[in-house]
Coordinates of C-alpha atoms in Angstrom, one line a residue:
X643 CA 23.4 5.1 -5.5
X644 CA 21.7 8.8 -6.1
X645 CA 18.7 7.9 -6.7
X646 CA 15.6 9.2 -7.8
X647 CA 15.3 13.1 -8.3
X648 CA 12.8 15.9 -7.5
X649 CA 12.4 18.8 -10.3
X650 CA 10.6 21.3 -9.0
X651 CA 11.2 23.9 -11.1
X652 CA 7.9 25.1 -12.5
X653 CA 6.2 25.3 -9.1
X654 CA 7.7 28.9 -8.8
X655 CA 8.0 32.2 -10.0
X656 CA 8.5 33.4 -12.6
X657 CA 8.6 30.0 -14.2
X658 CA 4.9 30.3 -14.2
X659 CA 3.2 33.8 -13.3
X660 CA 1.1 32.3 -10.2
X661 CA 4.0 30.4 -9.0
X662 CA 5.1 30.0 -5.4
X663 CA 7.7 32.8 -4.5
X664 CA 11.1 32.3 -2.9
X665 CA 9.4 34.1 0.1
X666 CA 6.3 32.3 0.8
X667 CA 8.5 29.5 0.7
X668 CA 10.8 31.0 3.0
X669 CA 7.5 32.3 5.6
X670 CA 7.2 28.3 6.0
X671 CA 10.6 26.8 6.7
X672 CA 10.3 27.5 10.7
X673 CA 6.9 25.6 10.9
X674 CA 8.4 23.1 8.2
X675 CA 11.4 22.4 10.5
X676 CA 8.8 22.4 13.2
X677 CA 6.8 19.5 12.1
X678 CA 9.8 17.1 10.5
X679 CA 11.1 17.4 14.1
X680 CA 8.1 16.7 15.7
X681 CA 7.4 13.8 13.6
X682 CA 10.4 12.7 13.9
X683 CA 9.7 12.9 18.0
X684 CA 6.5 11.0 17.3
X685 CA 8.3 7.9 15.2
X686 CA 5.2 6.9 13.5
X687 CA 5.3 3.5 12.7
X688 CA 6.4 3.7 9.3
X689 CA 9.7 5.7 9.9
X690 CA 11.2 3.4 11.8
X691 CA 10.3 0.8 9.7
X692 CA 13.6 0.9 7.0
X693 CA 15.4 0.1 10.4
X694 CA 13.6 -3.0 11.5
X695 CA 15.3 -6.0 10.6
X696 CA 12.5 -8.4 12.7
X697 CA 9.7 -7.8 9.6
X698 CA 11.8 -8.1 6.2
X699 CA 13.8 -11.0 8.0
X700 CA 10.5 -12.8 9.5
X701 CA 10.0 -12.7 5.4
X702 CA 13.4 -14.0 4.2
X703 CA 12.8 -17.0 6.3
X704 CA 10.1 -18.5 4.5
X705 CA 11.5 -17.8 1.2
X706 CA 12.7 -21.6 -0.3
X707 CA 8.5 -22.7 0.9
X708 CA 7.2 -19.1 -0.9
X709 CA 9.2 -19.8 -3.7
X710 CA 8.2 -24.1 -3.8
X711 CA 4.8 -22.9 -5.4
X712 CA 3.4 -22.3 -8.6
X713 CA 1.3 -19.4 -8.2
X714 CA 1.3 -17.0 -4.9
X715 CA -2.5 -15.1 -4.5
X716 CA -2.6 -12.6 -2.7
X717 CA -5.9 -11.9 -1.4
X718 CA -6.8 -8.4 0.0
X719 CA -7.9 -4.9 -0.2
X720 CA -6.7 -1.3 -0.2
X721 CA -3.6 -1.1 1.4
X722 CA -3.5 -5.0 1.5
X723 CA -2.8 -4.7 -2.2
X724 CA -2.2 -2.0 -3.8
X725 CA 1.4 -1.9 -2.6
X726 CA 1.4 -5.3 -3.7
X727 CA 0.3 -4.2 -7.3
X728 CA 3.1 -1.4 -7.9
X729 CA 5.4 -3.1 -6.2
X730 CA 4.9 -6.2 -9.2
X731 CA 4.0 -3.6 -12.0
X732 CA 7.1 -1.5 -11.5
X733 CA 10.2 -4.8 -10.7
X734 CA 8.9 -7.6 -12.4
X735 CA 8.2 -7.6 -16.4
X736 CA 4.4 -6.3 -17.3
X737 CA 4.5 -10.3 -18.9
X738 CA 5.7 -11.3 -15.5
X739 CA 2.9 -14.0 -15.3
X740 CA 2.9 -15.1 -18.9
X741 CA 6.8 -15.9 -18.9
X742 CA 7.5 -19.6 -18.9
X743 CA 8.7 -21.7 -15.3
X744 CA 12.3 -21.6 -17.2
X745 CA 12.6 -17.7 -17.7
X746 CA 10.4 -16.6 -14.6
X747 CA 12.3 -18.6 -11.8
X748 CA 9.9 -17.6 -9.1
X749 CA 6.0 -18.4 -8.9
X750 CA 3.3 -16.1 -10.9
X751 CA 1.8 -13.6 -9.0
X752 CA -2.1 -12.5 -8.5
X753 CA -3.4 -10.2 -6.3
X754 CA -7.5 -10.3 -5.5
X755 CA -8.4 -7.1 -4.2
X756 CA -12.3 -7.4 -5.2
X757 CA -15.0 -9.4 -5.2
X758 CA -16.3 -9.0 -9.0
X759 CA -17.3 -12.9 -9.5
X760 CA -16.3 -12.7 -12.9
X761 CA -12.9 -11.3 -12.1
X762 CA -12.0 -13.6 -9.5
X763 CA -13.1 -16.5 -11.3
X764 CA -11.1 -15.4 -14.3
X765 CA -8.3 -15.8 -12.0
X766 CA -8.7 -19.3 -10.3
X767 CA -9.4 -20.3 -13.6
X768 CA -6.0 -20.4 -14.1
X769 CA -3.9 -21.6 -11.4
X770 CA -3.9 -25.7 -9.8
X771 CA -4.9 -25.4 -6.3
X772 CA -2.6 -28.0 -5.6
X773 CA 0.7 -25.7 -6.3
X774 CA -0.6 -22.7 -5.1
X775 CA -0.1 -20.5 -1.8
X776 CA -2.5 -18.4 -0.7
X777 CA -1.7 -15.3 1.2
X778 CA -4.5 -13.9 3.0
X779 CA -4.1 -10.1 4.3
X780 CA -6.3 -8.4 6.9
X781 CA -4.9 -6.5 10.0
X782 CA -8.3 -7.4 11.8
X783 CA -9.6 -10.0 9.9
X784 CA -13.0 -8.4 9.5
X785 CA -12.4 -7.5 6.2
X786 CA -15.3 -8.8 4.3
X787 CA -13.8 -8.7 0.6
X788 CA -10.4 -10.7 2.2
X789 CA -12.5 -12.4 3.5
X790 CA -14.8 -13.6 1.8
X791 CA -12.4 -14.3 -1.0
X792 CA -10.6 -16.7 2.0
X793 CA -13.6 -18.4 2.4
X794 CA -13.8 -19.1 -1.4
X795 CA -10.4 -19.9 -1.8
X796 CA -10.6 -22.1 1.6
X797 CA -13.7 -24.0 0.4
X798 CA -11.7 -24.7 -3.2
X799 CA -8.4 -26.0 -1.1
X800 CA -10.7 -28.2 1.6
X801 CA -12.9 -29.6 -2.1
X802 CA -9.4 -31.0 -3.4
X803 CA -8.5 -32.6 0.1
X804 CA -5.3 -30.6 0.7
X805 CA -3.8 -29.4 3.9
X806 CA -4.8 -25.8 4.4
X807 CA -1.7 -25.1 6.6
X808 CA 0.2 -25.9 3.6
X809 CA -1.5 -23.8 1.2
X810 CA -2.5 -20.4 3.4
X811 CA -0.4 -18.2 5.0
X812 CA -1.8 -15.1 7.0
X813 CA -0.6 -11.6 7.4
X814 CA -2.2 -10.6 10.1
X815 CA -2.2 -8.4 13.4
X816 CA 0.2 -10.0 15.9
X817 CA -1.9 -10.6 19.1
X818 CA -5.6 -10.3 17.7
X819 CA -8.2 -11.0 15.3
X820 CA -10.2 -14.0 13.9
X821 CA -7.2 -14.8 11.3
X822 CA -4.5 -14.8 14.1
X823 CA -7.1 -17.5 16.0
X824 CA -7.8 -19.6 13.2
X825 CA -3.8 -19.7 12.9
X826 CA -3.0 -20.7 16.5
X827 CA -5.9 -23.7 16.0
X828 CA -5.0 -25.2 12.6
X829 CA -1.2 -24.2 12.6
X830 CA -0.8 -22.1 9.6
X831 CA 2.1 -19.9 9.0
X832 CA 1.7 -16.2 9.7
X833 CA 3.1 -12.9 9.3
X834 CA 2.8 -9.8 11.3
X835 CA 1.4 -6.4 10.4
X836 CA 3.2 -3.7 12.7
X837 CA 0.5 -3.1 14.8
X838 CA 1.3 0.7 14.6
X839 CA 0.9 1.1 10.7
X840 CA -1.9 1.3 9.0
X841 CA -2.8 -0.4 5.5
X842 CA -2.0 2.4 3.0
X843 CA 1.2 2.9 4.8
X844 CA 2.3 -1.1 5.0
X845 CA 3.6 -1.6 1.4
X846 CA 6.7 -1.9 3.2
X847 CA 5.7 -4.6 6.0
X848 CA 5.4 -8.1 5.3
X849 CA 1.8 -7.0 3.5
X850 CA 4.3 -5.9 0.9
X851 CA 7.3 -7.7 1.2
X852 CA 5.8 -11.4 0.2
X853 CA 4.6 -11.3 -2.8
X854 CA 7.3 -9.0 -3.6
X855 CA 10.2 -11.7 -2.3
X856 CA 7.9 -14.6 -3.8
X857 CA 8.3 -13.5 -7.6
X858 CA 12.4 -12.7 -7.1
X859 CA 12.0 -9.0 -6.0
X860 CA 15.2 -7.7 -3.8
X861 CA 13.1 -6.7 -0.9
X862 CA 16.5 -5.5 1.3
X863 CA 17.4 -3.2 -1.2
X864 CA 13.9 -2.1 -1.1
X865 CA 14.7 -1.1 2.2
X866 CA 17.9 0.2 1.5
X867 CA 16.5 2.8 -0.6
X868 CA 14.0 3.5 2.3
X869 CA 17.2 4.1 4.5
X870 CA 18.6 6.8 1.8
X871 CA 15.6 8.5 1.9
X872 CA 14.9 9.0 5.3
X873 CA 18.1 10.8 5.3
X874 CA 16.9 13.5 3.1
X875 CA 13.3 13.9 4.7
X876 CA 14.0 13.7 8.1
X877 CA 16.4 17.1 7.2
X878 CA 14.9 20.1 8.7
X879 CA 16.1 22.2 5.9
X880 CA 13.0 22.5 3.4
X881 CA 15.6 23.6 0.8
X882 CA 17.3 20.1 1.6
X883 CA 14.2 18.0 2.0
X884 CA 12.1 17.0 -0.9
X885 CA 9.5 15.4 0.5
X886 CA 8.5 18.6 3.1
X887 CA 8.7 20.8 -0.1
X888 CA 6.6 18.8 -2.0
X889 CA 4.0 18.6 0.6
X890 CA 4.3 22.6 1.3
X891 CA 3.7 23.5 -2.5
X892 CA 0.9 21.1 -2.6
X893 CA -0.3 23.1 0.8
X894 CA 0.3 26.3 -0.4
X895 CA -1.2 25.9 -4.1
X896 CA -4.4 24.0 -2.0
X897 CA -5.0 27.0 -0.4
X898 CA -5.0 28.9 -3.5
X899 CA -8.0 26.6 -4.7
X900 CA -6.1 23.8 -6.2
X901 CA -7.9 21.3 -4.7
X902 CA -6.8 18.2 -7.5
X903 CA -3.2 16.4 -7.5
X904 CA -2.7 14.8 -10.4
X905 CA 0.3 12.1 -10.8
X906 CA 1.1 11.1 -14.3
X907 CA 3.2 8.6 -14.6
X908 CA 5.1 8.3 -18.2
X909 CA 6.4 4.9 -17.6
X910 CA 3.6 1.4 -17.8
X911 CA 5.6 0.4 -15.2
X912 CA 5.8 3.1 -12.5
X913 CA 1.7 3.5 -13.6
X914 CA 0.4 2.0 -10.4
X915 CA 2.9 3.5 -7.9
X916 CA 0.3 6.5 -8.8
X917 CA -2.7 4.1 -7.6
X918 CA -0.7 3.6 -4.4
X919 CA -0.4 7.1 -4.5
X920 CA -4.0 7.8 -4.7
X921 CA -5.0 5.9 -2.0
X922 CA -2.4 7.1 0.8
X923 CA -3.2 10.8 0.0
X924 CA -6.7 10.8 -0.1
X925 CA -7.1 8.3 3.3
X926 CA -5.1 10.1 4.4
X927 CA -6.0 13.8 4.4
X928 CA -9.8 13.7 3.3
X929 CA -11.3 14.5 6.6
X930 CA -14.0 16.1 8.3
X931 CA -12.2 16.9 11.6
X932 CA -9.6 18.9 12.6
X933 CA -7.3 18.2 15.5
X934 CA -9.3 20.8 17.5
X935 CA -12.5 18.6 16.0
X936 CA -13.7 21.5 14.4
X937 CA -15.4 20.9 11.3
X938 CA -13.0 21.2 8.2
X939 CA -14.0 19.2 5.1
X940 CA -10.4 19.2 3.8
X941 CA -8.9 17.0 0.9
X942 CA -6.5 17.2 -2.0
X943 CA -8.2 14.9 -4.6
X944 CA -6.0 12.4 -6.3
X945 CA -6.0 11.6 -10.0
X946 CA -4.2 9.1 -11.8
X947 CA -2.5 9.6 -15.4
X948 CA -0.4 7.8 -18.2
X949 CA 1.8 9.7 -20.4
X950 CA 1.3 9.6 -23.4
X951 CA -1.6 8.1 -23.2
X952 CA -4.1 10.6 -21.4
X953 CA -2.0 13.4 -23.5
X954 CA -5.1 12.0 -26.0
X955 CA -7.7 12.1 -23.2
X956 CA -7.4 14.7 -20.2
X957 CA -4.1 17.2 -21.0
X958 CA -6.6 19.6 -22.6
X959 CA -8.4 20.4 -19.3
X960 CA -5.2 20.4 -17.6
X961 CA -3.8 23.0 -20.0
X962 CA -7.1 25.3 -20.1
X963 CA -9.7 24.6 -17.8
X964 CA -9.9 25.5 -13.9
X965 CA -6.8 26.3 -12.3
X966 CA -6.9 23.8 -9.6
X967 CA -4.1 21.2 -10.3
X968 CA -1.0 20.5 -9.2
X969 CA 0.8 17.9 -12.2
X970 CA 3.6 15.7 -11.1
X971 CA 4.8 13.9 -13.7
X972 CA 7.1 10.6 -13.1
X973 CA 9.7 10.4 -15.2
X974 CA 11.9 7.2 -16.3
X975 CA 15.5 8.6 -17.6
X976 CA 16.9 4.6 -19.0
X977 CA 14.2 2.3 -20.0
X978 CA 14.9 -1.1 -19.5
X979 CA 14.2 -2.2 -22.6
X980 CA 13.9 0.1 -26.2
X981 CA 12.7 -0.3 -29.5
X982 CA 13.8 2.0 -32.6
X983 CA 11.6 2.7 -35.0
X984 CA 12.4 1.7 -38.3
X985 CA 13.3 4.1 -41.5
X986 CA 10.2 3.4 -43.6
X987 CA 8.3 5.7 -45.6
X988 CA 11.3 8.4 -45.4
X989 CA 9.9 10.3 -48.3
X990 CA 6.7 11.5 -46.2
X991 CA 7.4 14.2 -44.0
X992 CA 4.8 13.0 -42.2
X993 CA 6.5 9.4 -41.2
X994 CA 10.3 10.6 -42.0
X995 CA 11.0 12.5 -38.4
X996 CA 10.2 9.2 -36.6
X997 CA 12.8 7.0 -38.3
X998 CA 15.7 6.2 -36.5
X999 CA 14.5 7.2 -32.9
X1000 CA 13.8 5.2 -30.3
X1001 CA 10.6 4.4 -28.5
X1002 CA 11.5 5.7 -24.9
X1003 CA 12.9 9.2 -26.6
X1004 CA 9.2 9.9 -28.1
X1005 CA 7.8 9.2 -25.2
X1006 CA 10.6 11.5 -22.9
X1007 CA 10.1 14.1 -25.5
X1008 CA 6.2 14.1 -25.4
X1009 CA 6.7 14.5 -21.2
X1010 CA 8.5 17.4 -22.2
X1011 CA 6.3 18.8 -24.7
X1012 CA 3.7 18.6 -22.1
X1013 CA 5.6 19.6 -19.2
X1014 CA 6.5 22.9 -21.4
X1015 CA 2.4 23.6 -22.7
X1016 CA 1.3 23.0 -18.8
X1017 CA 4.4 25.8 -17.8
X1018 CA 3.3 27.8 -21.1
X1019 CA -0.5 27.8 -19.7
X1020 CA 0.9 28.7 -15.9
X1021 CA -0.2 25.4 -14.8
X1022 CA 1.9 24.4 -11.6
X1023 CA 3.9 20.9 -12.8
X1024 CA 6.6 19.1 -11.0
X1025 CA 8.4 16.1 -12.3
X1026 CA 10.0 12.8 -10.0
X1027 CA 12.6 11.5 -12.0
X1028 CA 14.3 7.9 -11.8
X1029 CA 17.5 7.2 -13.2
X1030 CA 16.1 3.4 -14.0
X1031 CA 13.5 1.2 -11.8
X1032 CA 15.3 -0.9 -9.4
X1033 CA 14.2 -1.8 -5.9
X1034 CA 16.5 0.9 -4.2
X1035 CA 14.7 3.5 -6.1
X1036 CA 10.9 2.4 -5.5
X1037 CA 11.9 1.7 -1.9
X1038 CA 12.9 5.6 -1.9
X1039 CA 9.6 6.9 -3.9
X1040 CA 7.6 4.5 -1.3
X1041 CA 9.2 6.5 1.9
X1042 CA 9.5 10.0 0.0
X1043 CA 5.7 10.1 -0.1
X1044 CA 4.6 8.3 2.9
X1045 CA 6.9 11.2 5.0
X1046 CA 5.3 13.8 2.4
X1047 CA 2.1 12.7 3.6
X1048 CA 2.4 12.8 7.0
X1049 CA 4.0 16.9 6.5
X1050 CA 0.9 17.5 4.9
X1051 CA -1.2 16.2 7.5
X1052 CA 0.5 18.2 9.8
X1053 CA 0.0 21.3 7.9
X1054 CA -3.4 20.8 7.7
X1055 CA -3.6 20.0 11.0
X1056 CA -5.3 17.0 10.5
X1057 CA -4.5 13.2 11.5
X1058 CA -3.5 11.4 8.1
X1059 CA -3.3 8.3 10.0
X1060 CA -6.9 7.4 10.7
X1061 CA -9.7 6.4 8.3
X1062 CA -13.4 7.3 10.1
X1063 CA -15.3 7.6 6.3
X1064 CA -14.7 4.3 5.5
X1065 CA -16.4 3.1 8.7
X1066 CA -20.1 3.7 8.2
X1067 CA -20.1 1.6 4.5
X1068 CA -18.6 -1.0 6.1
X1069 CA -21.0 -1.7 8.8
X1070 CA -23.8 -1.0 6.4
X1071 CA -22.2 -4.1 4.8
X1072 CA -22.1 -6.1 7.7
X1073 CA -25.2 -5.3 8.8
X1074 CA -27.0 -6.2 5.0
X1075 CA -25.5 -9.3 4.7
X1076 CA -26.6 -10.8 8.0
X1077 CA -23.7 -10.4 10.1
X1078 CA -24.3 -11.2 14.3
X1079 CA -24.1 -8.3 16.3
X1080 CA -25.5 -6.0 13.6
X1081 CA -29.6 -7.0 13.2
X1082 CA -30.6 -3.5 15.1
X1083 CA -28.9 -1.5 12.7
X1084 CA -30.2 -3.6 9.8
X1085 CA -33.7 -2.7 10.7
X1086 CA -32.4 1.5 10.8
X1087 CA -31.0 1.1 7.4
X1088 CA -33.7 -0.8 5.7
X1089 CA -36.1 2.0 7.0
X1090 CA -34.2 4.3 5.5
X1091 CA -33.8 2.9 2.4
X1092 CA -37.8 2.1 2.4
X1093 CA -38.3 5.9 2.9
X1094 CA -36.0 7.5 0.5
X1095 CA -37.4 9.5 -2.6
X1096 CA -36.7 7.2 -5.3
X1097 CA -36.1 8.6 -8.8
X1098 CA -35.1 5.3 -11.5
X1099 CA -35.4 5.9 -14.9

C-alpha cells in the first residue's frame, strides 16, 4: 500500500510570490534532522505506540463481549473522543447508526463528549440499557463531564437492576485514579491508557481502539498504516519526510505572521479528522512558556473547513483578506460511493454542463478551482491526498500529524505535550460545584466574581 500523499506544491516559490524558497528550506534541514533525531532519542509515548502489540491486543480480547451489545457509548471528553469521532465518521458509513442489526453486524455507536442535557438525553432516548455497554474514558478520573455523564449513566444501569460490571467498562490509567479503584472493588473490565500519552495523542490507545473494533473497524491495519508512516517521519531527510516539512512551512509561514491553520477537508467523511486535528495542534502548541520559561504567547490557531461547503461561507476571506493562513485541503481521489447526475434540462446552458458527471468529480473539481484562486491570490495551500479511506490510510494521517506536531513543538521550542491553560477552568469548576478539597478557593472566586465590573444588556 502507498498510501496517502502530501502536495506541497503551492507552499513555494514561484508558485506563489511569498512562497517558501528552496533555500530557506534548505537553512532548516540541519536543525530539522536535529530534532527528528532527538525525538526519536526521546520515544515519546506515541511513537512507539504502532509497535506495541500489549494495547491493540488487550482490545482484541474483549471483542465477541464488545460486539454481544446493542449499542456501545462512549462517554468522554477531548481527546477521550474526538479520536473516537473521526475514527467512526471517516470507516463506518455517515448512516452507520441508522443501518438495520442485519446490514450493520456490529453495535451502533455514540460518543458523549458533553454535558448539554438536551443532547445527552437525545441520546439515551434511544438506546435499552439493558443491551448496551458503556465505556467510560478518563486517564485520572477526575474528569467532571466523564464523569458526571458515568454517574448518570450509572444511576440509569443500577434503576433497571442490572449488573454494572456487565454494562461498564473503563479506560483508564493503569495504576491510579478513582475509576481504576472503583474497578478493583466491583470487578469491572478495564483498559489501560499508556500512562506516557496524553489524551489528544491516544486516538491510537485503547481510548481509540474500542469503539473503533466494536462497530467492525480493522484496528491492526490501523496500526499498520501507523507502522508505514513512521518510516517516512522518522527520516532525517526533510525532502524525504512529510510530516517535518509540513511542520517547517507551517513554522516558517508563522513567523511571517500567519498565525491561522486552516484544514479543509473536501470529503463528509474525513470532516472530523480536521476536529481531531484542531485539538492536537492547538493543546499542543498554544503556550505561554518557553522551555527557558520565558514568556512566549505562541500558537498557530486551528480552523476547521468543508469543501464545498464553506466555498459558500469563508473562501472569500481566505482568498482576499489578511495574509495569515496556511490552507491544507484533504483530498479523497475514489469515493466510496458516486452518484451521476442525470441529463435533464440539456437545452439550458445553465443545467446542460452538469449532466453526465458524477458527484465526487464536481466536488474534486471545485477543490481544484479553489486550490487554483487561493494559488492565484498568493495564498500558501497544501493538499493531503488519500487514494480511498481505509484504516491503513487514517492510521497513517493519525501518526503523520501527531510526529508533525511534536517537530513543531520543537521548533518553537515549546513542550506540545503538556496542557497548563486548561487547568485553572477546571478547578474553578470544581470548586463552584462543591467539590472537597476546594471551599478556600470557592470563596477567592466568588469574590472575584462579586467585584467585577458588570456590563449586561
Amino acid at each position: 500500500m502507498n498510501g496517502i500523499k502530501f502536495d506541497f506544491s503551492n507552499v513555494i516559490h514561484p508558485n506563489i510570490e511569498n512562497g517558501l524558497t528552496e533555500e530557506e528550506i534548505n537553512q532548516h534541514a540541519n536543525r530539522i534532522q536535529d530534532i527528528v533525531e532527538m525525538i526519536k532519542q526521546k520515544n515519546p509515548g506515541f511513537l512507539s505506540l504502532p509497535f506495541t502489540r500489549v494495547y491493540i491486543d488487550r482490545v482484541l480480547d474483549l471483542k465477541t463481549w464488545i460486539q454481544s451489545f446493542e449499542s456501545v457509548v462512549v462517554l468522554g471528553i477531548g481527546g477521550s473522543a474526538l479520536g473516537n469521532q473521526a475514527l467512526q465518521t471517516a470507516l463506518n458509513p455517515l448512516n452507520y447508526n441508522v443501518l438495520s442489526k442485519e446490514i450493520r453486524k456490529t453495535p451502533k455507536i455514540y460518543i458523549l463528549d458533553n454535558v448539554d442535557p438536551d443532547f445527552i438525553a437525545s441520546v439515551l432516548d434511544q438506546i435499552d440499557p439493558r443491551t448496551t455497554l458503556f465505556n467510560v474514558i478518563s486517564k485520572s478520573g477526575t474528569t467532571a463531564e466523564a464523569m458526571a455523564n458515568y454517574l448518570v449513566a450509572r444511576g440509569i444501569v443500577e434503576g433497571f437492576g442490572l449488573d454494572p460490571k456487565k454494562h461498564f467498562l473503563f479506560t483508564t490509567d493503569p495504576e491510579k485514579g478513582i475509576l481504576k479503584k472503583i474497578a478493583e472493588e466491583e470487578g469491572i473490565k478495564t483498559l489501560d491508557i499508556p500512562p506516557s500519552i496524553g489524551g489528544r495523542f491516544s486516538v491510537l490507545t485503547p481510548v481509540g481502539l474500542l469503539s473503533a473494533l466494536a462497530s467492525g473497524i480493522d484496528i491492526i491495519d490501523l496500526y499498520n498504516g501507523a507502522k508505514e508512516m513512521h518510516k517516512r517521519v522518522t527520516n532525517p531527510n526533510i525532502w524525504e519526510n512529510p510530516a517535518a516539512f509540513n511542520a517547517l512551512v507551517h513554522y516558517l509561514y508563522y513567523q511571517k505572521g500567519y498565525n491561522i491553520s486552516v484544514m479543509m477537508s473536501y470529503s463528509n467523511k474525513l470532516f472530523l479528522l480536521a476536529d481531531w486535528y484542531r485539538q492536537l495542534w492547538a493543546e499542543s502548541l498554544g503556550k505561554k512558556y518557553n522551555l527557558k520559561g520565558e514568556i512566549v504567547n505562541l500558537g498557530q490557531t486551528p480552523i476547521k473547513a468543508l469543501g464545498t461547503t464553506d466555498q459558500h461561507s469563508q473562501v472569500q476571506l481566505y482568498n482576499e483578506g489578511p495574509y495569515d493562513k496556511v490552507i491544507t485541503f484533504i483530498q479523497l481521489e475514489n469515493f466510496e460511493r458516486n452518484i451521476k447526475i442525470p441529463n435533464i434540462h440539456c437545452d439550458l446552458p445553465e443545467l446542460a454542463y452538469l449532466g453526465g458527471k458524477n458527484l465526487s468529480a464536481l466536488l474534486n473539481t471545485e477543490l481544484a478551482g479553489t486550490e487554483y484562486a487561493l494559488t492565484e491570490n498568493n495564498r500558501p495551500n497544501l493538499k493531503v491526498i488519500f487514494p480511498q479511506i481505509n484504516p491503513f490510510n487514517v492510521g497513517q494521517f493519525i501518526f503523520a500529524y501527531e510526529f508533525q506536531t511534536a517537530v513543531m513543538g520543537s521548533l518553537l521550542e515549546i513542550n506540545p505535550y503538556d496542557q497548563p491553560g486548561v487547568e485553572l477552568g477546571k478547578k474553578v469548576t470544581y470548586a463552584m460545584m462543591g467539590r472537597k478539597g476546594y471551599e478556600d478557593f470557592k470563596i477567592e472566586v466568588e469574590n472575584k466574581l462579586k467585584n467585577k465590573k458588570q456590563v449586561t444588556m
